[in-house]
mmCIF file of C-alpha atoms in Angstrom:
data_model
loop_
_atom_site.group_PDB
_atom_site.id
_atom_site.type_symbol
_atom_site.label_atom_id
_atom_site.label_comp_id
_atom_site.label_asym_id
_atom_site.label_seq_id
_atom_site.Cartn_x
_atom_site.Cartn_y
_atom_site.Cartn_z
ATOM 1 C CA UNK A 298 97.292 45.835 68.348
ATOM 2 C CA UNK A 299 96.009 45.768 71.936
ATOM 3 C CA UNK A 300 92.422 46.812 72.664
ATOM 4 C CA UNK A 301 92.913 49.238 75.520
ATOM 5 C CA UNK A 302 95.584 51.133 77.436
ATOM 6 C CA UNK A 303 94.732 51.871 81.084
ATOM 7 C CA UNK A 304 96.785 54.760 82.470
ATOM 8 C CA UNK A 305 97.050 54.834 86.256
ATOM 9 C CA UNK A 306 96.365 51.110 86.110
ATOM 10 C CA UNK A 307 97.896 50.290 89.481
ATOM 11 C CA UNK A 308 95.752 52.647 91.577
ATOM 12 C CA UNK A 309 92.827 51.307 93.572
ATOM 13 C CA UNK A 310 90.181 51.745 90.863
ATOM 14 C CA UNK A 311 92.621 51.148 88.022
ATOM 15 C CA UNK A 312 93.386 47.679 89.379
ATOM 16 C CA UNK A 313 89.691 46.821 89.565
ATOM 17 C CA UNK A 314 89.184 47.963 85.975
ATOM 18 C CA UNK A 315 92.171 46.021 84.654
ATOM 19 C CA UNK A 316 90.986 42.878 86.440
ATOM 20 C CA UNK A 317 87.503 43.253 84.943
ATOM 21 C CA UNK A 318 88.760 44.071 81.453
ATOM 22 C CA UNK A 319 91.134 41.107 81.278
ATOM 23 C CA UNK A 320 88.495 38.793 82.748
ATOM 24 C CA UNK A 321 86.206 39.851 79.903
ATOM 25 C CA UNK A 322 88.828 39.085 77.272
ATOM 26 C CA UNK A 323 90.134 42.539 76.413
ATOM 27 C CA UNK A 324 93.815 42.809 75.479
ATOM 28 C CA UNK A 325 94.996 45.431 77.959
ATOM 29 C CA UNK A 326 98.212 47.434 78.260
ATOM 30 C CA UNK A 327 98.836 48.649 81.815
ATOM 31 C CA UNK A 328 100.555 52.009 82.113
ATOM 32 C CA UNK A 329 101.690 54.687 84.530
ATOM 33 C CA UNK A 330 104.758 56.527 85.743
ATOM 34 C CA UNK A 331 105.776 54.144 88.580
ATOM 35 C CA UNK A 332 107.957 51.529 86.894
ATOM 36 C CA UNK A 333 107.890 48.998 89.729
ATOM 37 C CA UNK A 334 104.108 49.206 90.133
ATOM 38 C CA UNK A 335 103.470 48.906 86.389
ATOM 39 C CA UNK A 336 105.890 46.040 85.804
ATOM 40 C CA UNK A 337 104.642 44.053 88.810
ATOM 41 C CA UNK A 338 101.047 44.487 87.659
ATOM 42 C CA UNK A 339 101.952 43.422 84.126
ATOM 43 C CA UNK A 340 103.544 40.236 85.463
ATOM 44 C CA UNK A 341 100.485 39.430 87.580
ATOM 45 C CA UNK A 342 98.054 40.151 84.737
ATOM 46 C CA UNK A 343 100.260 38.597 82.022
ATOM 47 C CA UNK A 344 99.878 41.687 79.839
ATOM 48 C CA UNK A 345 102.089 44.325 78.249
ATOM 49 C CA UNK A 346 103.120 47.465 80.070
ATOM 50 C CA UNK A 347 104.252 50.989 79.256
ATOM 51 C CA UNK A 348 106.000 53.341 81.680
ATOM 52 C CA UNK A 349 105.819 57.087 81.105
ATOM 53 C CA UNK A 350 104.894 60.285 82.864
ATOM 54 C CA UNK A 351 102.542 62.812 81.338
ATOM 55 C CA UNK A 352 105.250 65.366 80.624
ATOM 56 C CA UNK A 353 106.908 62.952 78.161
ATOM 57 C CA UNK A 354 104.736 63.657 75.134
ATOM 58 C CA UNK A 355 106.767 61.540 72.705
ATOM 59 C CA UNK A 356 106.430 58.470 74.948
ATOM 60 C CA UNK A 357 102.709 59.145 75.372
ATOM 61 C CA UNK A 358 102.247 59.335 71.604
ATOM 62 C CA UNK A 359 104.222 56.143 71.054
ATOM 63 C CA UNK A 360 102.108 54.281 73.603
ATOM 64 C CA UNK A 361 98.768 55.570 72.310
ATOM 65 C CA UNK A 362 99.683 54.793 68.710
ATOM 66 C CA UNK A 363 99.379 51.138 69.712
ATOM 67 C CA UNK A 364 95.757 51.195 70.902
ATOM 68 C CA UNK A 365 92.350 52.449 69.721
ATOM 69 C CA UNK A 366 91.251 53.472 73.240
ATOM 70 C CA UNK A 367 92.867 54.890 76.377
ATOM 71 C CA UNK A 368 91.112 54.791 79.760
ATOM 72 C CA UNK A 369 92.624 57.336 82.144
ATOM 73 C CA UNK A 370 92.367 56.282 85.803
ATOM 74 C CA UNK A 371 95.025 58.670 87.128
ATOM 75 C CA UNK A 372 93.770 61.584 89.171
ATOM 76 C CA UNK A 373 93.543 64.408 89.853
ATOM 77 C CA UNK A 374 91.985 64.475 86.399
ATOM 78 C CA UNK A 375 92.138 68.238 86.188
ATOM 79 C CA UNK A 376 95.900 67.702 85.827
ATOM 80 C CA UNK A 377 96.006 64.488 83.786
ATOM 81 C CA UNK A 378 93.149 65.187 81.366
ATOM 82 C CA UNK A 379 94.906 67.739 79.173
ATOM 83 C CA UNK A 380 98.152 65.877 78.329
ATOM 84 C CA UNK A 381 96.326 62.609 77.655
ATOM 85 C CA UNK A 382 93.600 64.188 75.517
ATOM 86 C CA UNK A 383 96.127 66.233 73.555
ATOM 87 C CA UNK A 384 97.984 62.997 72.798
ATOM 88 C CA UNK A 385 94.712 61.337 71.799
ATOM 89 C CA UNK A 386 93.999 64.121 69.320
ATOM 90 C CA UNK A 387 97.478 63.742 67.839
ATOM 91 C CA UNK A 388 97.288 59.940 67.552
ATOM 92 C CA UNK A 389 93.599 59.394 66.781
ATOM 93 C CA UNK A 390 92.969 57.491 70.023
ATOM 94 C CA UNK A 391 89.578 57.577 71.761
ATOM 95 C CA UNK A 392 89.641 58.981 75.297
ATOM 96 C CA UNK A 393 87.783 57.664 78.353
ATOM 97 C CA UNK A 394 88.257 58.426 82.043
ATOM 98 C CA UNK A 395 86.532 57.979 85.415
ATOM 99 C CA UNK A 396 86.506 61.614 86.550
ATOM 100 C CA UNK A 397 83.743 63.367 88.436
ATOM 101 C CA UNK A 398 85.414 66.802 88.228
ATOM 102 C CA UNK A 399 83.257 69.542 86.709
ATOM 103 C CA UNK A 400 86.312 71.325 85.315
ATOM 104 C CA UNK A 401 87.280 68.246 83.316
ATOM 105 C CA UNK A 402 83.849 67.856 81.730
ATOM 106 C CA UNK A 403 83.835 71.507 80.742
ATOM 107 C CA UNK A 404 87.353 71.188 79.327
ATOM 108 C CA UNK A 405 86.206 68.156 77.341
ATOM 109 C CA UNK A 406 83.302 70.161 75.922
ATOM 110 C CA UNK A 407 85.798 72.820 74.847
ATOM 111 C CA UNK A 408 87.680 70.323 72.626
ATOM 112 C CA UNK A 409 84.495 69.078 70.928
ATOM 113 C CA UNK A 410 85.240 70.626 67.532
ATOM 114 C CA UNK A 411 88.875 69.518 67.507
ATOM 115 C CA UNK A 412 87.902 65.982 68.541
ATOM 116 C CA UNK A 413 85.206 65.802 65.860
ATOM 117 C CA UNK A 414 87.671 66.943 63.203
ATOM 118 C CA UNK A 415 90.179 64.336 64.434
ATOM 119 C CA UNK A 416 87.557 61.541 64.427
ATOM 120 C CA UNK A 417 88.195 60.987 68.140
ATOM 121 C CA UNK A 418 85.610 60.454 70.868
ATOM 122 C CA UNK A 419 86.282 62.255 74.150
ATOM 123 C CA UNK A 420 84.079 60.688 76.820
ATOM 124 C CA UNK A 421 84.989 61.455 80.437
ATOM 125 C CA UNK A 422 83.091 60.074 83.422
ATOM 126 C CA UNK A 423 82.523 56.402 82.544
ATOM 127 C CA UNK A 424 82.408 55.254 86.188
ATOM 128 C CA UNK A 425 80.022 55.941 89.041
ATOM 129 C CA UNK A 426 80.920 59.497 88.178
ATOM 130 C CA UNK A 427 78.708 59.977 86.107
ATOM 131 C CA UNK A 428 77.131 57.005 84.321
ATOM 132 C CA UNK A 429 74.175 56.253 86.644
ATOM 133 C CA UNK A 430 73.276 59.892 87.301
ATOM 134 C CA UNK A 431 73.684 60.861 83.644
ATOM 135 C CA UNK A 432 71.474 57.963 82.529
ATOM 136 C CA UNK A 433 68.857 58.879 85.132
ATOM 137 C CA UNK A 434 68.949 62.510 83.974
ATOM 138 C CA UNK A 435 68.300 61.400 80.373
ATOM 139 C CA UNK A 436 65.481 59.129 81.513
ATOM 140 C CA UNK A 437 63.800 61.906 83.488
ATOM 141 C CA UNK A 438 64.157 64.382 80.631
ATOM 142 C CA UNK A 439 62.284 61.932 78.434
ATOM 143 C CA UNK A 440 59.536 61.560 81.047
ATOM 144 C CA UNK A 441 59.023 65.356 81.294
ATOM 145 C CA UNK A 442 60.280 66.745 77.971
ATOM 146 C CA UNK A 443 59.725 70.412 78.846
ATOM 147 C CA UNK A 444 61.424 70.200 82.270
ATOM 148 C CA UNK A 445 63.386 73.293 83.245
ATOM 149 C CA UNK A 446 64.897 72.050 86.525
ATOM 150 C CA UNK A 447 66.681 68.846 87.471
ATOM 151 C CA UNK A 448 67.838 67.606 90.863
ATOM 152 C CA UNK A 449 69.960 64.473 91.192
ATOM 153 C CA UNK A 450 71.297 62.754 94.279
ATOM 154 C CA UNK A 451 72.896 59.597 95.587
ATOM 155 C CA UNK A 452 73.654 57.625 98.707
ATOM 156 C CA UNK A 453 76.465 55.078 98.743
ATOM 157 C CA UNK A 454 77.496 52.443 101.258
ATOM 158 C CA UNK A 455 80.997 51.027 101.587
ATOM 159 C CA UNK A 456 84.301 52.832 101.898
ATOM 160 C CA UNK A 457 86.233 55.411 99.914
ATOM 161 C CA UNK A 458 89.328 54.808 97.799
ATOM 162 C CA UNK A 459 92.557 56.748 98.458
ATOM 163 C CA UNK A 460 92.134 58.638 95.177
ATOM 164 C CA UNK A 461 88.578 59.702 95.968
ATOM 165 C CA UNK A 462 89.615 60.710 99.485
ATOM 166 C CA UNK A 463 92.441 62.865 98.115
ATOM 167 C CA UNK A 464 90.128 64.550 95.634
ATOM 168 C CA UNK A 465 87.738 65.302 98.493
ATOM 169 C CA UNK A 466 90.588 66.828 100.501
ATOM 170 C CA UNK A 467 91.700 68.982 97.583
ATOM 171 C CA UNK A 468 88.169 70.320 97.161
ATOM 172 C CA UNK A 469 87.564 71.121 100.830
ATOM 173 C CA UNK A 470 88.149 74.833 100.400
ATOM 174 C CA UNK A 471 86.511 75.187 97.003
ATOM 175 C CA UNK A 472 82.825 75.401 97.969
ATOM 176 C CA UNK A 473 80.066 74.044 95.762
ATOM 177 C CA UNK A 474 78.567 74.503 92.300
ATOM 178 C CA UNK A 475 75.129 74.441 90.675
ATOM 179 C CA UNK A 476 73.824 75.305 87.237
ATOM 180 C CA UNK A 477 71.427 78.238 86.932
ATOM 181 C CA UNK A 478 69.882 79.340 83.652
ATOM 182 C CA UNK A 479 72.455 77.331 81.738
ATOM 183 C CA UNK A 480 75.529 78.685 83.537
ATOM 184 C CA UNK A 481 77.632 76.978 86.196
ATOM 185 C CA UNK A 482 77.767 79.108 89.333
ATOM 186 C CA UNK A 483 79.839 78.783 92.475
ATOM 187 C CA UNK A 484 77.903 78.472 95.728
ATOM 188 C CA UNK A 485 79.032 77.887 99.331
ATOM 189 C CA UNK A 486 79.603 74.377 100.682
ATOM 190 C CA UNK A 487 76.340 72.624 101.667
ATOM 191 C CA UNK A 488 74.511 75.496 99.962
ATOM 192 C CA UNK A 489 71.161 73.747 100.117
ATOM 193 C CA UNK A 490 69.844 70.727 101.978
ATOM 194 C CA UNK A 491 66.617 68.773 101.628
ATOM 195 C CA UNK A 492 65.049 65.522 102.708
ATOM 196 C CA UNK A 493 65.246 62.885 99.982
ATOM 197 C CA UNK A 494 64.089 59.300 99.640
ATOM 198 C CA UNK A 495 67.075 57.925 97.757
ATOM 199 C CA UNK A 496 65.400 54.535 97.587
ATOM 200 C CA UNK A 497 66.201 53.131 101.007
ATOM 201 C CA UNK A 498 64.358 55.618 103.206
ATOM 202 C CA UNK A 499 64.416 59.357 103.700
ATOM 203 C CA UNK A 500 67.837 60.909 104.329
ATOM 204 C CA UNK A 501 69.226 64.426 104.458
ATOM 205 C CA UNK A 502 70.897 65.461 101.217
ATOM 206 C CA UNK A 503 73.183 68.443 100.663
ATOM 207 C CA UNK A 504 74.330 70.044 97.419
ATOM 208 C CA UNK A 505 77.783 69.040 96.179
ATOM 209 C CA UNK A 506 79.836 70.033 93.101
ATOM 210 C CA UNK A 507 79.256 66.696 91.299
ATOM 211 C CA UNK A 508 80.064 66.202 87.645
ATOM 212 C CA UNK A 509 76.414 66.234 86.568
ATOM 213 C CA UNK A 510 76.325 69.988 87.161
ATOM 214 C CA UNK A 511 78.214 69.968 83.868
ATOM 215 C CA UNK A 512 77.155 66.777 82.096
ATOM 216 C CA UNK A 513 73.407 66.766 82.774
ATOM 217 C CA UNK A 514 73.072 70.022 80.849
ATOM 218 C CA UNK A 515 74.991 68.642 77.870
ATOM 219 C CA UNK A 516 72.919 65.446 77.936
ATOM 220 C CA UNK A 517 69.446 66.909 78.476
ATOM 221 C CA UNK A 518 69.570 70.662 77.786
ATOM 222 C CA UNK A 519 67.955 71.318 81.200
ATOM 223 C CA UNK A 520 69.346 74.654 82.364
ATOM 224 C CA UNK A 521 68.949 74.366 86.148
ATOM 225 C CA UNK A 522 70.769 71.480 87.821
ATOM 226 C CA UNK A 523 71.600 70.624 91.421
ATOM 227 C CA UNK A 524 73.224 67.459 92.783
ATOM 228 C CA UNK A 525 72.776 66.173 96.335
ATOM 229 C CA UNK A 526 74.710 63.631 98.400
ATOM 230 C CA UNK A 527 73.187 61.874 101.386
ATOM 231 C CA UNK A 528 74.755 62.938 104.653
ATOM 232 C CA UNK A 529 74.029 63.491 108.327
ATOM 233 C CA UNK A 530 72.399 66.780 109.363
ATOM 234 C CA UNK A 531 75.395 67.425 111.644
ATOM 235 C CA UNK A 532 77.658 67.319 108.593
ATOM 236 C CA UNK A 533 75.575 69.994 106.899
ATOM 237 C CA UNK A 534 75.858 72.225 109.972
ATOM 238 C CA UNK A 535 79.607 71.579 110.256
ATOM 239 C CA UNK A 536 80.268 72.418 106.604
ATOM 240 C CA UNK A 537 78.287 75.609 106.864
ATOM 241 C CA UNK A 538 80.341 76.699 109.854
ATOM 242 C CA UNK A 539 83.540 75.622 108.069
ATOM 243 C CA UNK A 540 82.842 78.017 105.181
ATOM 244 C CA UNK A 541 84.772 80.588 107.186
ATOM 245 C CA UNK A 542 87.785 78.258 107.199
ATOM 246 C CA UNK A 543 87.836 77.667 103.431
ATOM 247 C CA UNK A 544 91.011 79.713 102.802
ATOM 248 C CA UNK A 545 92.813 77.686 105.496
ATOM 249 C CA UNK A 546 91.530 74.320 104.226
ATOM 250 C CA UNK A 547 92.685 75.035 100.681
ATOM 251 C CA UNK A 548 96.129 76.235 101.813
ATOM 252 C CA UNK A 549 99.033 74.058 100.679
ATOM 253 C CA UNK A 550 100.352 72.965 104.110
ATOM 254 C CA UNK A 551 96.918 71.983 105.449
ATOM 255 C CA UNK A 552 95.903 70.173 102.260
ATOM 256 C CA UNK A 553 99.265 68.400 102.206
ATOM 257 C CA UNK A 554 98.829 67.231 105.792
ATOM 258 C CA UNK A 555 95.338 65.910 105.070
ATOM 259 C CA UNK A 556 96.561 64.076 101.961
ATOM 260 C CA UNK A 557 99.348 62.448 103.973
ATOM 261 C CA UNK A 558 96.716 61.212 106.420
ATOM 262 C CA UNK A 559 94.836 59.709 103.477
ATOM 263 C CA UNK A 560 97.977 57.893 102.360
ATOM 264 C CA UNK A 561 98.505 56.387 105.787
ATOM 265 C CA UNK A 562 94.920 55.533 106.733
ATOM 266 C CA UNK A 563 92.733 54.996 103.640
ATOM 267 C CA UNK A 564 92.937 51.671 101.802
ATOM 268 C CA UNK A 565 89.576 51.578 100.055
ATOM 269 C CA UNK A 566 86.752 49.046 100.495
ATOM 270 C CA UNK A 567 87.734 45.384 100.390
ATOM 271 C CA UNK A 568 86.109 42.768 98.161
ATOM 272 C CA UNK A 569 83.374 41.904 100.662
ATOM 273 C CA UNK A 570 82.454 45.584 101.083
ATOM 274 C CA UNK A 571 82.316 46.050 97.317
ATOM 275 C CA UNK A 572 80.146 42.983 96.839
ATOM 276 C CA UNK A 573 77.751 43.752 99.674
ATOM 277 C CA UNK A 574 77.547 47.531 99.406
ATOM 278 C CA UNK A 575 74.856 49.338 97.442
ATOM 279 C CA UNK A 576 74.444 52.759 95.866
ATOM 280 C CA UNK A 577 71.124 54.534 95.476
ATOM 281 C CA UNK A 578 70.501 57.242 92.891
ATOM 282 C CA UNK A 579 67.520 59.603 92.906
ATOM 283 C CA UNK A 580 66.382 62.207 90.415
ATOM 284 C CA UNK A 581 63.585 64.735 90.097
ATOM 285 C CA UNK A 582 62.589 66.929 87.163
ATOM 286 C CA UNK A 583 60.005 69.659 87.120
ATOM 287 C CA UNK A 584 58.358 71.845 84.504
ATOM 288 C CA UNK A 585 55.695 74.493 84.906
ATOM 289 C CA UNK A 586 53.046 71.778 84.844
ATOM 290 C CA UNK A 587 54.631 68.415 85.717
ATOM 291 C CA UNK A 588 56.999 66.748 88.155
ATOM 292 C CA UNK A 589 58.584 63.296 87.982
ATOM 293 C CA UNK A 590 60.830 61.232 90.249
ATOM 294 C CA UNK A 591 62.895 58.180 89.278
ATOM 295 C CA UNK A 592 65.481 56.071 91.093
ATOM 296 C CA UNK A 593 68.245 53.544 90.509
ATOM 297 C CA UNK A 594 69.288 50.762 92.873
ATOM 298 C CA UNK A 595 72.881 49.865 91.970
ATOM 299 C CA UNK A 596 75.935 47.905 93.134
ATOM 300 C CA UNK A 597 78.653 49.510 95.259
ATOM 301 C CA UNK A 598 80.205 52.562 93.580
ATOM 302 C CA UNK A 599 83.583 50.933 92.884
ATOM 303 C CA UNK A 600 82.057 47.716 91.608
ATOM 304 C CA UNK A 601 79.761 49.774 89.412
ATOM 305 C CA UNK A 602 82.679 51.858 88.147
ATOM 306 C CA UNK A 603 84.655 48.855 86.942
ATOM 307 C CA UNK A 604 81.570 47.426 85.237
ATOM 308 C CA UNK A 605 80.472 50.595 83.448
ATOM 309 C CA UNK A 606 84.006 51.646 82.484
ATOM 310 C CA UNK A 607 84.787 48.292 80.909
ATOM 311 C CA UNK A 608 81.378 48.083 79.228
ATOM 312 C CA UNK A 609 81.926 51.460 77.561
ATOM 313 C CA UNK A 610 85.478 50.492 76.581
ATOM 314 C CA UNK A 611 84.160 47.311 74.959
ATOM 315 C CA UNK A 612 81.680 49.296 72.902
ATOM 316 C CA UNK A 613 84.340 51.695 71.683
ATOM 317 C CA UNK A 614 86.712 48.843 70.819
ATOM 318 C CA UNK A 615 83.860 47.256 68.840
ATOM 319 C CA UNK A 616 83.503 50.450 66.784
ATOM 320 C CA UNK A 617 80.447 51.864 68.569
ATOM 321 C CA UNK A 618 81.519 55.468 69.076
ATOM 322 C CA UNK A 619 80.767 58.998 67.922
ATOM 323 C CA UNK A 620 83.447 61.609 67.358
ATOM 324 C CA UNK A 621 83.618 64.711 69.544
ATOM 325 C CA UNK A 622 82.856 65.336 73.199
ATOM 326 C CA UNK A 623 80.236 62.944 74.540
ATOM 327 C CA UNK A 624 78.503 62.180 77.803
ATOM 328 C CA UNK A 625 77.694 58.576 78.774
ATOM 329 C CA UNK A 626 73.936 58.820 78.162
ATOM 330 C CA UNK A 627 74.465 61.182 75.241
ATOM 331 C CA UNK A 628 76.591 58.562 73.492
ATOM 332 C CA UNK A 629 74.846 55.351 74.566
ATOM 333 C CA UNK A 630 71.391 56.318 75.786
ATOM 334 C CA UNK A 631 69.538 56.298 79.079
ATOM 335 C CA UNK A 632 69.578 52.488 79.287
ATOM 336 C CA UNK A 633 73.380 52.210 79.325
ATOM 337 C CA UNK A 634 73.209 51.752 83.095
ATOM 338 C CA UNK A 635 70.766 48.869 82.660
ATOM 339 C CA UNK A 636 73.469 46.946 80.767
ATOM 340 C CA UNK A 637 75.006 46.363 84.199
ATOM 341 C CA UNK A 638 73.752 43.361 86.163
ATOM 342 C CA UNK A 639 72.012 44.046 89.477
ATOM 343 C CA UNK A 640 70.769 47.533 88.538
ATOM 344 C CA UNK A 641 67.069 48.337 88.851
ATOM 345 C CA UNK A 642 65.263 51.508 87.769
ATOM 346 C CA UNK A 643 61.917 52.596 89.206
ATOM 347 C CA UNK A 644 59.570 55.498 88.463
ATOM 348 C CA UNK A 645 56.987 57.341 90.485
ATOM 349 C CA UNK A 646 53.956 58.465 88.440
ATOM 350 C CA UNK A 647 54.279 61.880 86.807
ATOM 351 C CA UNK A 648 52.494 64.457 88.959
ATOM 352 C CA UNK A 649 50.651 67.580 87.903
ATOM 353 C CA UNK A 650 52.161 70.724 89.401
ATOM 354 C CA UNK A 651 49.767 73.331 90.748
ATOM 355 C CA UNK A 652 50.723 76.505 88.907
ATOM 356 C CA UNK A 653 49.083 78.610 91.593
#
């Protein structure tokens, strides 16, 4: 039996993950719906392949019956999550993916009971979305145990993969999201902005609908969560003006045109950019009496994704898993991110908050 099936293995991030997994000695099956892409990758990697689309449930079941773990790298995950997870529940296969989509995390939480009964772990978000931020959230919650608000943020250098760019295009007209009093609420794009020291100097951050709006609550129990991405102040102003264009941006023809531009112009960062780029993660928790700030200094987002995804897959293959819906830090603790080389965590002293 192979160790791991990677679905969407020939996409930008899928290729990085397969390279890392095989380099680390995992027996990998590459899989996807494009026969030529899958077979060519299998020849290059000297591994087995499976070709199926996600509407062929019998072929999915046959493929997953052969492995203990599937790692889904095929987006948009809002579409691919359900057929793969349903197959996992039928075949007893553990599910991992690299999503950052709030809807997917919430859908995973909804199958918690079924997964627990089936002795299957469902753990989405084992890449940059959301391992570093989830681990930092858990760390901060431990530093201020009675915290009732959490803000997370990141700044990344390097390029964007075609898949990430397409997801960004699809979400252009959707606005943002935050968690208030335990509930996820829709807010306008660039709803809030603030100045943040992400770890390499103060930058402008704006709220985005990042996966931690879902996962941080499940990991820490903190009921108020916002996530910020570093950007230029002009971008904040532009997005606020563009709120009035949201219906147009989300329309099929416009979104289709933008996605075609992604296909023709976005290749993703090359090896030098991945090796030299950095990502900086910041977090802040606050209670009625205390405030704490912590940071992570990490490799480039795509390099980090391949490292964390394969590290989690290794642990599951080795039998280190817990049935049901899990988050990265919920399953493996706040120090999971420190298993990755070239990651440093730093803390500012806990401050007393003036109640007045």
